[in-house]
């Protein structure tokens, strides 16, 4: 568990201090959340449906305000800050792109936020150009977003947020409907954002993706944070995964099935362990 | 006779110049479980829409070749008729749910077939129980999570008792435990009730071992069809860039498949193989 820290002089970019929120009386969607995420961190938020993941991230961009406790984002208390102001700092890419996309063409979709944030003309065209290329959407630039495939719409939603360069990027289930290559692309994009000192929060059911690419995991269950730490340590903990209804990554299953100690999420380590097992046979 | 037959199917969406599907041929036997995969944008969803006649009946476009499901040539029968033979589950359940309660949603299909009230009730009960959502019967689909909604959509189709279920990434919005339980339900429906399954899925590690055959679409063409182990261990599959399960990668990296002649798809089958082979 994360220990709570005093508010004075915090260095954290995102800070939750004893935050609770309830949509209907008597049932908390999130309860007593304490959490801190530093500048430049890449964090996965894992947990079953209804665990409170979406409620939690809506507190980061201020769509929801804590009913008790407080949330500080980039030094601003979200209770005193408008969603519009926070939006410039926090880019949220929704799980379902259809909740986000509305423009007539792919190009206009990407331009929307840039125009809204008053970027200069030449900067807008430079950024739109970058986004179309980066996300493989150049050939669809004049198409209506709803004619794109599910995976392509997902990429467009991502492009239209990343183009305005927010300091914090929140990705809600970014790997759904994405194939393997696009997952690798997404991973390298996260790495790149990270190298630019951006903070990336990835809400995901894709435990394989978290195990392969995200160093820190926060595991939620029934509205609470039940674990927060190194991904390898958490994702190889059988009791923890079970209590959060998470299915272990395939390499962890394999570690357990082969009784490897300690179990691992790393491909190379499994390969060398199995190699040792095989050499044992020959000897 | 195959229950699904796709013959030289090519399709171009209206307003598009590039075909989305090119010369696709596939026969599926009754009771088969087919896993359909391939890179995003390769035409998987389009192929699903062809299987229940939405393409070309509702979409238009340039359609060549023939699709026959349960004896019906899709171009010669309306979608509502084909829908009694082929149930289609989409990626986004909230786009297809519209009733005020889960129970009504599931009852909608059989009621429209003008079945006796008792039969409707029986089908609703069975379908809800099959996907484990009996406790949600009085809820409005709107207030459910994405995962629960998908289960409602599947239950609503099961109530139609279709011979064929076509599922377009049905677990994409589910958490892992619910995804697993939906997949187990599909497997059970296939094994015990003989429902033919055509499942589109990217996360091969979760489903490869369930399927009888695996088919890979790439750029609108069906490039590989065969037993899942043959397909996933092939160099072509690796080159296309689908997510080869880690167990397959470990086995291939160490040449265990060549040494033993076995191609495990799950962690437990690889572990068993190593155990047996070591002794």
Coordinates of C-alpha atoms in Angstrom, one line a residue:
Chain A
X1 CA 0.0 0.0 0.0
X2 CA 1.1 3.5 -0.7
X3 CA 1.7 5.4 2.5
X4 CA -0.1 8.8 2.7
X5 CA 2.2 11.8 2.4
X6 CA 1.7 15.4 3.6
X7 CA 0.4 17.8 1.0
X8 CA 3.1 20.4 1.8
X9 CA 5.9 20.5 -0.8
X10 CA 4.9 17.5 -2.8
X11 CA 6.8 16.6 -5.8
X12 CA 4.2 14.2 -7.2
X13 CA 2.5 15.0 -10.4
X14 CA -0.7 13.1 -9.4
X15 CA -1.7 12.8 -5.8
X16 CA -4.7 11.2 -4.3
X17 CA -5.3 11.8 -0.6
X18 CA -7.9 9.6 1.0
X19 CA -10.3 10.0 -1.9
X20 CA -13.8 8.5 -1.9
X21 CA -16.6 8.8 -4.4
X22 CA -20.0 7.3 -4.6
X23 CA -22.5 7.5 -7.4
X24 CA -25.4 6.3 -5.2
X25 CA -25.7 6.4 -1.5
X26 CA -24.3 3.5 0.5
X27 CA -22.1 2.2 -2.2
X28 CA -18.6 3.6 -2.9
X29 CA -17.2 3.4 -6.4
X30 CA -13.8 4.2 -4.9
X31 CA -13.0 4.4 -1.3
X32 CA -10.1 5.8 0.7
X33 CA -7.7 6.0 -2.3
X34 CA -4.2 7.1 -1.5
X35 CA -1.9 7.2 -4.4
X36 CA 1.0 9.2 -5.8
X37 CA 2.4 9.1 -9.3
X38 CA 5.6 11.0 -10.1
X39 CA 6.5 12.9 -13.2
X40 CA 7.7 10.6 -15.9
X41 CA 6.3 7.4 -14.5
X42 CA 4.5 4.8 -16.5
X43 CA 1.8 3.0 -14.4
X44 CA -0.7 0.3 -15.2
X45 CA -4.1 0.2 -13.4
X46 CA -5.5 -3.3 -13.3
X47 CA -8.6 -4.8 -11.8
X48 CA -11.9 -6.4 -12.8
X49 CA -14.8 -4.6 -14.2
X50 CA -16.4 -2.5 -11.5
X51 CA -13.3 -2.3 -9.5
X52 CA -13.3 1.5 -9.8
X53 CA -10.6 2.1 -12.4
X54 CA -12.6 4.4 -14.6
X55 CA -13.9 6.4 -11.6
X56 CA -10.3 6.8 -10.5
X57 CA -9.1 8.2 -13.8
X58 CA -12.0 10.5 -14.1
X59 CA -10.7 12.1 -10.9
X60 CA -7.4 12.8 -12.6
X61 CA -8.8 14.9 -15.4
X62 CA -11.4 16.5 -13.0
X63 CA -14.5 15.0 -14.7
X64 CA -15.3 13.8 -11.2
X65 CA -14.4 15.7 -8.0
X66 CA -13.7 13.8 -4.8
X67 CA -16.6 13.8 -2.3
X68 CA -14.0 13.4 0.4
X69 CA -10.3 13.8 0.3
X70 CA -8.6 15.6 -2.5
X71 CA -6.7 15.1 -5.8
X72 CA -3.8 17.3 -6.8
X73 CA -2.7 17.3 -10.5
X74 CA 0.2 19.3 -11.6
X75 CA 0.0 21.3 -8.4
X76 CA -3.7 22.1 -8.9
X77 CA -6.4 20.9 -6.6
X78 CA -9.0 19.4 -9.0
X79 CA -11.8 20.8 -6.8
X80 CA -10.8 24.3 -7.6
X81 CA -9.9 23.8 -11.3
X82 CA -12.1 23.5 -14.3
X83 CA -12.1 20.4 -16.6
X84 CA -11.1 22.7 -19.4
X85 CA -7.9 23.9 -17.6
X86 CA -7.0 20.3 -16.5
X87 CA -7.6 19.0 -20.1
X88 CA -4.6 21.0 -21.3
X89 CA -2.5 19.0 -18.8
X90 CA -4.3 15.7 -18.8
X91 CA -5.1 13.9 -22.1
X92 CA -7.7 11.1 -21.6
X93 CA -8.2 8.6 -24.4
X94 CA -11.5 6.8 -23.8
X95 CA -12.0 3.0 -24.0
X96 CA -14.7 3.3 -26.6
X97 CA -13.5 5.7 -29.4
X98 CA -17.2 6.2 -30.3
X99 CA -17.6 8.2 -27.1
X100 CA -14.9 10.6 -28.3
X101 CA -15.0 10.8 -32.1
X102 CA -17.5 13.2 -33.7
X103 CA -15.8 15.2 -36.5
X104 CA -16.6 14.9 -40.2
X105 CA -13.2 13.7 -41.2
X106 CA -10.2 12.1 -39.6
X107 CA -8.2 15.2 -40.2
X108 CA -10.8 17.5 -38.6
X109 CA -11.0 15.2 -35.6
X110 CA -7.3 15.6 -34.9
X111 CA -7.5 19.4 -35.5
X112 CA -10.3 19.9 -33.0
X113 CA -8.4 20.1 -29.7
X114 CA -5.5 22.0 -31.4
X115 CA -7.9 24.7 -32.6
X116 CA -9.6 24.8 -29.2
X117 CA -6.3 25.3 -27.4
X118 CA -5.5 28.2 -29.8
X119 CA -2.4 26.7 -31.4
X120 CA -1.1 28.8 -34.3
X121 CA -2.1 27.7 -37.8
X122 CA 1.3 26.4 -38.9
X123 CA 1.8 24.5 -35.7
X124 CA -1.7 22.9 -36.2
X125 CA -0.8 21.7 -39.6
X126 CA 2.6 20.4 -38.5
X127 CA 1.0 18.5 -35.6
X128 CA -1.9 17.1 -37.6
X129 CA 0.7 15.9 -40.2
X130 CA 2.7 14.2 -37.5
X131 CA -0.3 12.5 -35.9
X132 CA -1.6 11.2 -39.3
X133 CA 1.7 9.6 -40.0
X134 CA 2.5 8.4 -36.5
X135 CA -0.8 6.5 -36.3
X136 CA -0.9 5.2 -39.8
X137 CA -4.0 7.3 -40.7
X138 CA -2.6 9.4 -43.5
X139 CA -4.5 7.4 -46.2
X140 CA -7.8 7.9 -44.3
X141 CA -7.4 11.6 -43.7
X142 CA -10.5 12.7 -45.6
X143 CA -12.7 9.8 -44.4
X144 CA -15.4 10.0 -41.9
X145 CA -14.2 8.4 -38.6
X146 CA -17.2 6.0 -38.5
X147 CA -16.0 4.3 -41.7
X148 CA -12.8 3.2 -40.1
X149 CA -12.3 -0.2 -38.5
X150 CA -12.5 -0.5 -34.7
X151 CA -8.7 -0.6 -34.4
X152 CA -8.3 2.4 -36.6
X153 CA -10.9 4.4 -34.7
X154 CA -9.0 3.6 -31.5
X155 CA -5.8 4.9 -33.1
X156 CA -7.5 8.1 -34.2
X157 CA -8.8 8.7 -30.6
X158 CA -5.2 8.4 -29.4
X159 CA -3.9 10.6 -32.2
X160 CA -6.4 13.4 -31.4
X161 CA -5.2 13.5 -27.8
X162 CA -1.5 13.1 -28.2
X163 CA -1.3 15.8 -30.9
X164 CA -1.7 18.6 -28.3
X165 CA 1.1 17.2 -26.1
X166 CA -0.5 16.9 -22.7
X167 CA 1.9 16.4 -19.7
X168 CA -0.2 13.4 -18.4
X169 CA -1.6 10.8 -20.8
X170 CA -4.3 8.5 -19.6
X171 CA -5.1 5.6 -21.8
X172 CA -8.3 3.6 -20.9
X173 CA -8.0 0.1 -22.4
X174 CA -5.7 1.1 -25.3
X175 CA -5.0 -2.4 -26.5
X176 CA -8.6 -3.6 -27.1
X177 CA -9.1 -4.5 -30.7
X178 CA -5.4 -3.8 -31.5
X179 CA -3.3 -6.5 -33.1
X180 CA 0.1 -7.5 -32.0
X181 CA 2.0 -5.1 -34.2
X182 CA -0.1 -2.2 -33.0
X183 CA 0.5 -3.2 -29.4
X184 CA 4.2 -3.1 -30.1
X185 CA 3.7 0.3 -31.6
X186 CA 1.8 1.4 -28.6
X187 CA 4.5 0.1 -26.3
X188 CA 7.2 2.0 -28.2
X189 CA 5.0 5.1 -28.2
X190 CA 4.6 4.9 -24.4
X191 CA 8.4 4.5 -24.2
X192 CA 8.8 7.6 -26.3
X193 CA 6.3 9.6 -24.2
X194 CA 8.2 8.4 -21.2
X195 CA 11.5 9.6 -22.6
X196 CA 10.0 13.0 -22.9
X197 CA 9.2 12.9 -19.2
X198 CA 5.5 12.5 -19.8
X199 CA 3.5 10.6 -17.2
X200 CA 1.5 7.7 -18.7
X201 CA -1.4 6.0 -16.9
X202 CA -2.7 2.9 -18.6
X203 CA -5.9 1.3 -17.5
X204 CA -6.0 -2.2 -18.9
X205 CA -7.3 -5.7 -18.7
X206 CA -4.4 -6.7 -20.9
X207 CA -2.2 -8.2 -18.3
X208 CA 0.2 -9.5 -20.9
X209 CA 0.7 -5.9 -22.1
X210 CA 1.3 -4.7 -18.5
X211 CA 3.7 -7.5 -17.8
X212 CA 5.7 -6.9 -21.0
X213 CA 5.9 -3.1 -21.0
X214 CA 4.8 -1.3 -17.8
X215 CA 7.1 -1.2 -14.8
X216 CA 4.6 -0.2 -12.1
X217 CA 1.2 -1.7 -11.5
X218 CA -1.7 -0.6 -9.3
X219 CA -4.2 -3.3 -8.6
X220 CA -7.8 -2.3 -7.7
X221 CA -10.6 -4.4 -6.3
X222 CA -14.0 -3.3 -5.1
X223 CA -13.2 0.4 -5.1
X224 CA -9.9 0.1 -3.2
X225 CA -6.2 -0.1 -4.2
X226 CA -5.1 -3.5 -2.9
X227 CA -1.6 -3.4 -4.2
X228 CA 0.8 -0.9 -5.7
X229 CA 4.4 -1.7 -6.8
X230 CA 6.8 -3.3 -9.2
X231 CA 4.8 -5.1 -11.9
X232 CA 6.9 -8.3 -11.8
X233 CA 6.5 -8.6 -8.1
X234 CA 2.7 -8.1 -8.2
X235 CA 2.0 -10.1 -11.3
X236 CA 3.7 -13.2 -10.0
X237 CA 1.8 -13.1 -6.7
X238 CA -0.8 -15.8 -7.0
X239 CA -3.0 -14.9 -4.0
X240 CA -3.0 -11.2 -5.1
X241 CA -4.1 -12.0 -8.7
X242 CA -6.8 -14.3 -7.4
X243 CA -8.2 -11.8 -5.0
X244 CA -8.4 -9.2 -7.8
X245 CA -9.9 -11.8 -10.3
X246 CA -6.9 -11.3 -12.6
X247 CA -5.7 -14.1 -14.9
X248 CA -1.9 -14.4 -14.7
X249 CA 0.3 -13.7 -17.7
X250 CA 1.1 -16.9 -19.7
X251 CA 4.8 -16.8 -18.7
X252 CA 3.8 -16.7 -15.1
X253 CA 1.5 -19.7 -15.5
X254 CA 4.4 -21.4 -17.2
X255 CA 6.7 -20.5 -14.3
X256 CA 4.2 -22.0 -11.9
X257 CA 3.6 -25.1 -14.0
X258 CA 7.4 -25.6 -14.2
X259 CA 7.8 -24.8 -10.4
X260 CA 10.3 -22.1 -11.2
X261 CA 11.5 -20.2 -8.2
X262 CA 11.1 -17.3 -8.4
X263 CA 8.5 -17.1 -11.1
X264 CA 9.1 -14.5 -13.8
X265 CA 7.4 -12.3 -16.4
X266 CA 10.5 -12.2 -18.6
X267 CA 10.7 -14.2 -21.8
X268 CA 14.5 -14.6 -21.7
X269 CA 14.5 -15.8 -18.1
X270 CA 11.9 -18.5 -18.9
X271 CA 13.9 -19.6 -21.9
X272 CA 17.1 -20.0 -19.9
X273 CA 15.3 -21.8 -17.1
X274 CA 13.7 -24.3 -19.5
X275 CA 17.1 -24.7 -21.2
X276 CA 18.6 -25.7 -17.8
X277 CA 15.7 -28.2 -17.3
X278 CA 16.5 -29.7 -20.7
X279 CA 20.3 -29.8 -20.0
X280 CA 19.4 -31.7 -16.8
X281 CA 17.8 -34.3 -19.0
X282 CA 20.9 -34.9 -21.2
X283 CA 23.3 -35.1 -18.2
Chain B
X1 CA -22.5 -31.0 -46.0
X2 CA -20.7 -27.9 -44.5
X3 CA -22.9 -25.6 -42.4
X4 CA -21.0 -22.6 -43.6
X5 CA -19.6 -22.3 -47.1
X6 CA -17.8 -19.2 -48.4
X7 CA -17.0 -19.4 -52.1
X8 CA -14.7 -17.0 -53.9
X9 CA -16.0 -14.1 -51.8
X10 CA -14.7 -10.7 -52.7
X11 CA -16.2 -7.5 -51.3
X12 CA -15.7 -3.8 -51.7
X13 CA -17.6 -1.3 -49.5
X14 CA -19.7 1.4 -51.2
X15 CA -17.5 4.4 -52.0
X16 CA -14.3 2.5 -51.5
X17 CA -12.0 1.6 -54.4
X18 CA -10.0 -1.1 -52.6
X19 CA -11.6 -4.5 -51.9
X20 CA -11.8 -5.4 -48.2
X21 CA -12.1 -9.1 -49.0
X22 CA -10.5 -10.8 -51.9
X23 CA -11.3 -14.3 -53.1
X24 CA -12.0 -15.8 -49.6
X25 CA -12.8 -19.6 -49.6
X26 CA -13.8 -21.5 -46.4
X27 CA -16.0 -24.4 -45.5
X28 CA -17.0 -25.0 -41.9
X29 CA -18.5 -28.3 -40.7
X30 CA -21.4 -28.3 -38.3
X31 CA -20.0 -28.3 -34.7
X32 CA -16.6 -26.9 -35.6
X33 CA -15.0 -24.2 -33.5
X34 CA -13.1 -21.8 -35.8
X35 CA -10.7 -19.2 -34.5
X36 CA -10.4 -16.3 -37.0
X37 CA -7.6 -13.8 -36.5
X38 CA -5.4 -11.4 -38.3
X39 CA -4.0 -7.9 -38.1
X40 CA -6.4 -5.0 -37.4
X41 CA -8.2 -3.8 -40.6
X42 CA -7.6 -7.1 -42.4
X43 CA -11.3 -7.7 -43.0
X44 CA -12.3 -9.9 -40.0
X45 CA -15.4 -7.8 -39.1
X46 CA -16.4 -7.5 -42.7
X47 CA -16.3 -11.3 -43.1
X48 CA -18.5 -11.6 -40.0
X49 CA -21.0 -9.2 -41.5
X50 CA -21.0 -11.4 -44.7
X51 CA -21.9 -14.5 -42.6
X52 CA -25.3 -13.2 -41.5
X53 CA -26.1 -11.4 -44.7
X54 CA -25.7 -7.9 -43.3
X55 CA -23.3 -7.7 -46.2
X56 CA -24.5 -7.1 -48.9
X57 CA -28.2 -7.0 -47.9
X58 CA -27.9 -3.9 -45.6
X59 CA -24.5 -2.5 -46.6
X60 CA -24.7 -2.6 -50.4
X61 CA -21.3 -2.4 -52.1
X62 CA -19.7 -4.7 -54.6
X63 CA -20.2 -8.4 -53.6
X64 CA -18.9 -11.3 -55.6
X65 CA -18.9 -15.0 -54.9
X66 CA -21.3 -16.8 -52.6
X67 CA -21.9 -17.3 -48.9
X68 CA -24.2 -20.2 -47.8
X69 CA -25.1 -20.6 -44.1
X70 CA -27.2 -23.5 -43.0
X71 CA -28.3 -24.0 -46.6
X72 CA -29.3 -20.4 -47.1
X73 CA -27.6 -18.3 -49.8
X74 CA -27.2 -15.0 -48.0
X75 CA -28.0 -12.9 -51.0
X76 CA -31.4 -14.6 -51.5
X77 CA -32.7 -14.3 -47.9
X78 CA -33.4 -11.3 -45.7
X79 CA -31.2 -10.7 -42.7
X80 CA -34.0 -11.4 -40.2
X81 CA -34.3 -14.9 -41.6
X82 CA -30.6 -15.6 -41.6
X83 CA -30.4 -14.3 -38.1
X84 CA -32.4 -17.3 -36.9
X85 CA -29.5 -19.5 -38.1
X86 CA -26.5 -17.3 -37.4
X87 CA -26.1 -15.2 -34.3
X88 CA -23.7 -12.3 -34.5
X89 CA -22.0 -10.8 -31.4
X90 CA -20.4 -7.5 -32.0
X91 CA -17.4 -5.7 -30.4
X92 CA -19.5 -3.1 -28.7
X93 CA -22.5 -4.5 -27.0
X94 CA -24.0 -1.1 -26.1
X95 CA -24.6 -0.5 -29.7
X96 CA -27.0 -3.4 -29.9
X97 CA -28.9 -3.3 -26.6
X98 CA -32.0 -1.2 -26.5
X99 CA -34.6 -2.7 -24.1
X100 CA -35.4 -1.4 -20.6
X101 CA -34.4 -4.6 -18.8
X102 CA -32.1 -7.5 -19.3
X103 CA -34.9 -9.9 -19.2
X104 CA -36.8 -8.0 -21.9
X105 CA -33.7 -7.8 -24.0
X106 CA -33.2 -11.5 -24.0
X107 CA -36.9 -12.2 -24.5
X108 CA -37.0 -9.9 -27.5
X109 CA -35.8 -12.4 -30.1
X110 CA -37.9 -15.4 -29.2
X111 CA -41.0 -13.1 -28.7
X112 CA -40.5 -11.9 -32.3
X113 CA -40.5 -15.5 -33.4
X114 CA -44.0 -15.7 -31.9
X115 CA -43.1 -18.6 -29.7
X116 CA -45.5 -19.6 -26.9
X117 CA -45.0 -17.7 -23.7
X118 CA -43.7 -20.7 -21.8
X119 CA -41.1 -21.4 -24.4
X120 CA -39.9 -17.8 -24.3
X121 CA -39.7 -17.9 -20.5
X122 CA -37.7 -21.2 -20.7
X123 CA -35.3 -19.8 -23.3
X124 CA -34.7 -16.6 -21.3
X125 CA -34.0 -18.6 -18.1
X126 CA -31.6 -21.0 -19.9
X127 CA -29.8 -18.2 -21.7
X128 CA -29.4 -16.1 -18.6
X129 CA -28.1 -19.0 -16.7
X130 CA -25.7 -20.1 -19.4
X131 CA -23.8 -16.8 -19.3
X132 CA -24.2 -16.4 -15.5
X133 CA -26.3 -13.3 -15.4
X134 CA -29.6 -14.5 -14.0
X135 CA -29.2 -12.0 -11.1
X136 CA -29.1 -9.1 -13.5
X137 CA -32.5 -9.8 -15.1
X138 CA -34.3 -6.7 -13.8
X139 CA -31.5 -4.3 -14.4
X140 CA -31.4 -1.9 -17.3
X141 CA -28.7 -2.7 -19.8
X142 CA -27.6 0.9 -19.5
X143 CA -26.5 0.6 -15.9
X144 CA -24.4 -2.5 -16.5
X145 CA -20.6 -2.5 -17.1
X146 CA -19.3 -3.3 -20.6
X147 CA -18.6 -6.9 -19.6
X148 CA -22.1 -7.5 -18.3
X149 CA -23.6 -5.9 -21.4
X150 CA -21.6 -8.3 -23.6
X151 CA -23.0 -11.2 -21.6
X152 CA -26.5 -9.8 -22.2
X153 CA -25.9 -9.6 -25.9
X154 CA -24.7 -13.2 -26.0
X155 CA -27.6 -14.4 -23.9
X156 CA -30.0 -12.6 -26.2
X157 CA -28.6 -14.5 -29.2
X158 CA -28.6 -17.8 -27.4
X159 CA -32.3 -17.4 -26.8
X160 CA -32.7 -17.6 -30.6
X161 CA -31.0 -21.0 -30.5
X162 CA -28.9 -20.4 -33.6
X163 CA -26.9 -23.2 -35.1
X164 CA -24.0 -20.9 -35.7
X165 CA -22.5 -18.2 -33.5
X166 CA -20.2 -15.6 -35.0
X167 CA -18.4 -13.6 -32.4
X168 CA -16.4 -10.5 -33.3
X169 CA -14.0 -10.0 -30.4
X170 CA -16.7 -10.7 -27.8
X171 CA -14.3 -10.4 -24.9
X172 CA -12.5 -7.2 -25.9
X173 CA -14.3 -5.2 -23.2
X174 CA -14.4 -7.8 -20.5
X175 CA -12.0 -8.2 -17.6
X176 CA -9.9 -11.3 -17.8
X177 CA -12.0 -13.4 -15.4
X178 CA -15.3 -12.6 -17.2
X179 CA -13.5 -13.1 -20.6
X180 CA -12.5 -16.5 -19.4
X181 CA -15.9 -17.4 -18.2
X182 CA -17.5 -16.2 -21.5
X183 CA -15.0 -18.2 -23.5
X184 CA -15.7 -21.3 -21.3
X185 CA -19.4 -20.8 -22.0
X186 CA -18.7 -20.7 -25.7
X187 CA -16.6 -23.9 -25.5
X188 CA -19.4 -25.6 -23.5
X189 CA -22.0 -24.5 -26.0
X190 CA -19.8 -25.9 -28.8
X191 CA -19.0 -29.2 -27.1
X192 CA -22.3 -30.0 -25.4
X193 CA -24.9 -28.3 -27.7
X194 CA -22.9 -28.6 -31.0
X195 CA -23.2 -24.9 -31.8
X196 CA -20.8 -24.0 -34.6
X197 CA -18.5 -21.2 -33.4
X198 CA -16.7 -18.7 -35.5
X199 CA -14.7 -16.6 -33.1
X200 CA -12.7 -13.5 -33.9
X201 CA -10.0 -12.9 -31.3
X202 CA -6.5 -11.3 -31.0
X203 CA -5.5 -12.8 -27.7
X204 CA -4.6 -16.2 -29.1
X205 CA -3.1 -17.4 -25.8
X206 CA -6.6 -17.5 -24.3
X207 CA -8.4 -19.3 -27.2
X208 CA -6.0 -21.1 -29.5
X209 CA -6.4 -24.4 -27.6
X210 CA -10.2 -24.3 -27.7
X211 CA -10.5 -24.2 -31.5
X212 CA -10.6 -27.0 -34.0
X213 CA -9.1 -24.8 -36.7
X214 CA -7.5 -21.5 -36.9
X215 CA -7.8 -19.2 -39.9
X216 CA -5.7 -16.1 -40.5
X217 CA -6.9 -13.2 -42.7
X218 CA -4.3 -10.8 -44.0
X219 CA -5.1 -7.8 -46.2
X220 CA -8.5 -9.3 -47.1
X221 CA -7.2 -12.7 -48.0
X222 CA -7.4 -15.9 -46.1
X223 CA -3.7 -16.8 -46.0
X224 CA -3.6 -19.7 -43.5
X225 CA -6.2 -22.3 -42.4
X226 CA -5.4 -25.3 -40.4
X227 CA -5.1 -26.9 -36.9
X228 CA -4.2 -24.1 -34.4
X229 CA -0.9 -25.8 -33.6
X230 CA 0.1 -26.0 -37.3
X231 CA -0.9 -22.5 -38.0
X232 CA 0.6 -20.8 -34.9
X233 CA 3.9 -22.7 -35.2
X234 CA 4.3 -21.8 -38.9
X235 CA 6.8 -19.2 -40.0
X236 CA 4.1 -17.5 -42.1
X237 CA 2.1 -16.7 -38.9
X238 CA 5.1 -15.1 -37.3
X239 CA 5.8 -13.0 -40.4
X240 CA 2.2 -11.7 -40.5
X241 CA 2.7 -10.3 -37.0
X242 CA -0.2 -11.8 -35.1
X243 CA 0.4 -12.2 -31.3
X244 CA 2.0 -15.6 -31.2
X245 CA 1.4 -17.0 -27.7
X246 CA 4.4 -16.9 -25.4
X247 CA 4.3 -20.7 -24.9
X248 CA 4.7 -21.2 -28.6
X249 CA 7.6 -18.7 -28.7
X250 CA 9.4 -20.4 -25.8
X251 CA 8.9 -23.8 -27.4
X252 CA 10.1 -22.6 -30.8
X253 CA 13.1 -20.7 -29.3
X254 CA 14.4 -23.9 -27.7
X255 CA 13.4 -26.1 -30.6
X256 CA 11.3 -28.3 -28.3
X257 CA 8.7 -28.7 -31.1
X258 CA 11.3 -30.2 -33.4
X259 CA 12.8 -32.4 -30.7
X260 CA 9.5 -33.9 -29.5
X261 CA 7.3 -33.5 -32.5
X262 CA 4.7 -31.8 -30.2
X263 CA 3.4 -28.3 -30.5
X264 CA 1.9 -27.2 -27.1
X265 CA -0.4 -24.2 -27.1
X266 CA -0.9 -23.8 -23.3
X267 CA 1.5 -23.5 -20.4
X268 CA 0.2 -26.7 -18.8
X269 CA 0.6 -28.7 -22.0
X270 CA 4.2 -27.5 -22.4
X271 CA 4.9 -28.2 -18.7
X272 CA 3.4 -31.7 -19.1
X273 CA 5.5 -32.3 -22.2
X274 CA 8.7 -31.3 -20.5
X275 CA 7.9 -33.5 -17.5
X276 CA 7.1 -36.6 -19.6
X277 CA 10.1 -36.0 -21.8
X278 CA 12.5 -35.4 -19.0
X279 CA 11.8 -38.8 -17.5

